[in-house]
Short mmCIF file of C-alpha atoms in Angstrom, two decimals:
data_model
loop_
_atom_site.label_atom_id
_atom_site.label_comp_id
_atom_site.label_asym_id
_atom_site.label_seq_id
_atom_site.Cartn_x
_atom_site.Cartn_y
_atom_site.Cartn_z
CA MET A 296 -13.28 16.75 18.17
CA PRO A 297 -11.00 15.69 20.35
CA VAL A 298 -8.91 12.54 21.22
CA PRO A 299 -7.46 11.70 24.39
CA GLY A 300 -3.50 11.12 24.70
CA ASN A 301 -0.44 10.81 27.05
CA HIS A 302 0.37 14.52 26.70
CA ASP A 303 -3.70 15.31 28.29
CA LEU A 304 -4.09 12.56 30.38
CA TYR A 305 -0.59 12.14 31.94
CA ASN A 306 0.46 13.94 35.34
CA ALA A 307 4.24 15.15 35.17
CA ARG A 308 5.93 12.48 36.78
CA GLN A 309 4.72 11.18 32.83
CA GLN A 310 2.06 8.65 35.04
CA ALA A 311 -1.70 7.88 33.79
CA ASP A 312 -3.54 10.20 36.28
CA PRO A 313 -7.08 9.42 37.69
CA ASP A 314 -7.18 12.21 38.65
CA ILE A 315 -5.87 14.21 35.37
CA GLU A 316 -8.84 11.58 33.32
CA GLN A 317 -10.58 13.28 35.42
CA ILE A 318 -10.80 17.29 34.89
CA TYR A 319 -10.09 15.82 30.96
CA ARG A 320 -13.61 14.52 30.87
CA GLU A 321 -15.04 17.78 33.41
CA THR A 322 -13.50 19.89 30.61
CA TRP A 323 -13.73 17.81 26.61
CA GLY A 324 -16.47 14.81 27.69
CA ALA A 325 -15.88 11.62 27.20
CA THR A 326 -12.72 9.89 26.63
CA TYR A 327 -14.47 7.40 23.82
CA TYR A 328 -16.98 8.44 21.85
CA SER A 329 -18.45 7.54 18.54
CA PHE A 330 -21.44 9.23 16.20
CA SER A 331 -22.29 9.41 12.57
CA TYR A 332 -21.97 11.67 9.78
CA ARG A 333 -23.94 10.56 6.65
CA ASN A 334 -22.84 7.90 5.89
CA SER A 335 -19.27 7.60 8.73
CA LEU A 336 -19.54 6.17 11.37
CA MET A 337 -16.35 8.24 13.48
CA ILE A 338 -15.00 6.38 16.06
CA VAL A 339 -12.70 8.05 19.14
CA LEU A 340 -10.73 5.73 21.37
CA ASN A 341 -9.18 6.34 24.46
CA THR A 342 -5.58 4.30 24.24
CA ASP A 343 -3.88 6.13 27.12
CA ALA A 344 -6.37 5.47 30.20
CA PRO A 345 -5.40 5.29 33.69
CA GLY A 346 -4.15 1.75 34.65
CA GLN A 347 -4.82 0.78 30.18
CA GLU A 348 -1.95 2.33 28.74
CA SER A 349 -1.48 1.40 25.53
CA ARG A 350 -4.25 -0.64 25.45
CA ILE A 351 -8.55 -0.83 24.88
CA ASP A 352 -9.53 -1.86 27.84
CA ASP A 353 -12.13 -4.74 28.28
CA GLU A 354 -15.18 -1.21 29.09
CA GLN A 355 -13.88 -0.23 25.54
CA TRP A 356 -13.06 -3.05 24.26
CA GLN A 357 -17.72 -3.44 24.49
CA TRP A 358 -18.13 -0.88 23.69
CA LEU A 359 -15.91 -1.17 20.12
CA ARG A 360 -16.76 -4.42 19.67
CA ASP A 361 -20.56 -3.40 20.49
CA THR A 362 -20.65 -0.23 18.66
CA LEU A 363 -19.43 -1.89 15.39
CA ASN A 364 -21.48 -4.55 15.40
CA ARG A 365 -24.74 -2.00 15.00
CA ASN A 366 -23.03 0.32 12.62
CA SER A 367 -25.16 0.60 9.37
CA ARG A 368 -22.79 2.75 7.54
CA ALA A 369 -20.34 2.40 4.88
CA HIS A 370 -17.32 3.81 6.00
CA VAL A 371 -16.01 3.58 9.68
CA PHE A 372 -12.97 6.45 10.93
CA LEU A 373 -11.38 5.51 14.10
CA PHE A 374 -8.95 7.69 15.29
CA MET A 375 -6.55 6.78 18.69
CA HIS A 376 -3.59 8.61 19.75
CA ARG A 377 -0.94 5.58 20.17
CA PRO A 378 0.01 3.81 17.37
CA PRO A 379 -2.32 0.64 16.71
CA ASP A 380 0.72 -1.83 16.17
CA THR A 381 2.09 -0.70 19.55
CA LEU A 382 -0.98 -1.71 20.86
CA ARG A 383 -0.83 -4.39 24.52
CA ASN A 384 -4.10 -5.70 22.45
CA ALA A 385 -2.99 -4.57 18.93
CA THR A 386 -3.75 -8.06 16.99
CA ALA A 387 -7.07 -8.54 18.56
CA LEU A 388 -8.13 -5.04 17.25
CA HIS A 389 -6.75 -5.10 14.55
CA GLU A 390 -8.79 -7.80 13.27
CA LEU A 391 -11.68 -7.16 14.49
CA LEU A 392 -11.15 -3.92 12.74
CA LEU A 393 -11.08 -6.47 9.73
CA GLU A 394 -14.50 -7.39 10.14
CA HIS A 395 -15.86 -4.13 10.12
CA PRO A 396 -16.33 -1.79 6.60
CA VAL A 397 -12.94 0.60 8.74
CA ARG A 398 -11.40 2.46 5.77
CA TYR A 399 -8.67 4.45 7.88
CA VAL A 400 -7.48 4.75 11.15
CA PHE A 401 -5.53 8.03 12.13
CA TYR A 402 -3.85 8.42 15.56
CA GLY A 403 -1.20 10.79 17.16
CA HIS A 404 1.55 10.27 19.40
CA HIS A 405 4.17 11.05 17.04
CA HIS A 406 4.86 13.70 16.00
CA HIS A 407 5.59 13.39 12.53
CA TYR A 408 3.69 12.16 9.70
CA HIS A 409 3.84 8.24 9.47
CA PHE A 410 2.23 5.81 6.68
CA ASP A 411 1.31 2.23 6.93
CA GLU A 412 -0.93 0.21 4.78
CA ARG A 413 -1.68 -3.68 6.75
CA ASP A 414 -3.83 -6.14 4.08
CA GLY A 415 -2.74 -5.14 0.34
CA ILE A 416 -1.09 -2.57 -0.52
CA GLU A 417 3.08 -2.82 -0.19
CA SER A 418 4.47 -0.07 1.94
CA ARG A 419 7.52 -0.23 1.19
CA ALA A 420 6.72 0.58 -2.77
CA PHE A 421 4.78 2.80 -1.41
CA PHE A 422 8.11 3.60 0.59
CA TRP A 423 10.57 3.59 -1.76
CA PHE A 424 8.34 5.56 -4.41
CA GLY A 425 8.30 7.93 -2.99
CA ALA A 426 11.03 7.83 -1.12
CA ALA A 427 12.89 8.03 -5.20
CA MET A 428 10.33 10.98 -5.73
CA LEU A 429 11.55 13.18 -3.17
CA LEU A 430 14.76 13.10 -4.37
CA LEU A 431 14.53 13.29 -7.55
CA PHE A 432 12.31 16.58 -7.10
CA ILE A 433 15.12 17.62 -4.90
CA VAL A 434 17.30 17.17 -7.52
CA ALA A 435 15.75 18.86 -10.12
CA ILE A 436 14.98 21.92 -7.55
CA ALA A 437 18.70 21.91 -7.08
CA THR A 438 19.49 21.70 -10.79
CA ALA A 439 17.02 24.36 -12.23
CA SER A 440 18.57 27.11 -12.79
CA VAL A 441 21.32 25.58 -15.13
CA THR A 442 19.52 23.07 -16.49
CA PRO A 443 18.50 23.80 -19.79
CA TYR A 444 14.61 22.23 -20.50
CA ILE A 445 13.60 22.75 -16.41
CA ARG A 446 15.02 26.45 -16.15
CA ASP A 447 12.47 27.53 -19.66
CA LEU A 448 9.58 24.98 -18.52
CA GLY A 449 9.69 26.85 -14.51
CA MET A 450 9.15 25.13 -11.27
CA GLY A 451 5.42 25.67 -11.31
CA PHE A 452 4.88 22.63 -14.61
CA ILE A 453 7.53 20.61 -12.38
CA THR A 454 6.15 20.53 -9.41
CA LEU A 455 2.26 20.18 -11.01
CA ALA A 456 4.32 16.76 -13.13
CA PHE A 457 6.01 15.33 -10.57
CA ALA A 458 2.46 15.59 -8.61
CA ALA A 459 0.59 14.01 -11.84
CA VAL A 460 3.12 11.88 -11.50
CA MET A 461 2.22 10.52 -7.59
CA LEU A 462 -1.42 11.10 -8.55
CA ILE A 463 -1.30 8.73 -11.17
CA ARG A 464 1.20 6.34 -9.05
CA TYR A 465 -1.12 5.70 -7.05
CA LYS A 466 -4.88 6.53 -8.66
CA HIS A 467 -6.65 3.84 -6.52
CA GLU A 468 -5.53 5.13 -3.38
CA VAL A 469 -6.32 8.97 -4.36
CA ASP A 470 -9.79 8.24 -5.62
CA GLU A 471 -10.93 6.43 -2.14
CA PHE A 472 -10.27 10.02 -0.48
CA TYR A 473 -11.30 11.52 -2.95
CA ARG A 474 -14.69 9.98 -2.18
CA THR A 475 -14.23 9.42 0.96
CA ILE A 476 -14.23 13.68 1.17
CA ASP A 477 -17.79 15.78 1.87
CA TRP A 478 -16.51 18.25 -1.39
CA ASP A 479 -20.88 19.75 0.29
CA LEU A 480 -19.33 21.02 3.29
CA LEU A 481 -15.87 21.94 2.17
CA ALA A 482 -17.62 24.09 -0.40
CA PHE A 483 -19.33 25.46 3.24
CA PHE A 484 -16.91 26.74 4.39
#
């Protein structure tokens, strides 16, 4: 499932290039598209089109609106290269997505893991709890050989205990995640 980004559509001068976009289309196909799988609609957007960098252009916007309006699937997953909050039409996109059953938005561009939530879950609490648990886990690992109780339990138990705490703390998010997994497909592989 290719998702075009700046490394795919930009030339050596780091500019979006219509010729490069044409090569992309000939190699990978459309730069924005959708497909359905079971109870989910997958939508791929192009956030790096030549002349429309860091935004969803008018033609694609209308296509996205029509695609969402026609959708009858329970879940919508959106994929794009640029982070949605960095797009020039980010607010309008967010408002459009709120009108539909969009479950998750996946994006790249940042070459690291990034988590953010809007409209419901406080990402600040998620971040600080996760950071505190990570710090405690590092301390547990660093002191495992000199702390009698931890040394006796073993690192496998300590790792599972930390994982259990995180799963319990974020039970709602974990439940939502596991509901969206297609277990039949995973078992197939």
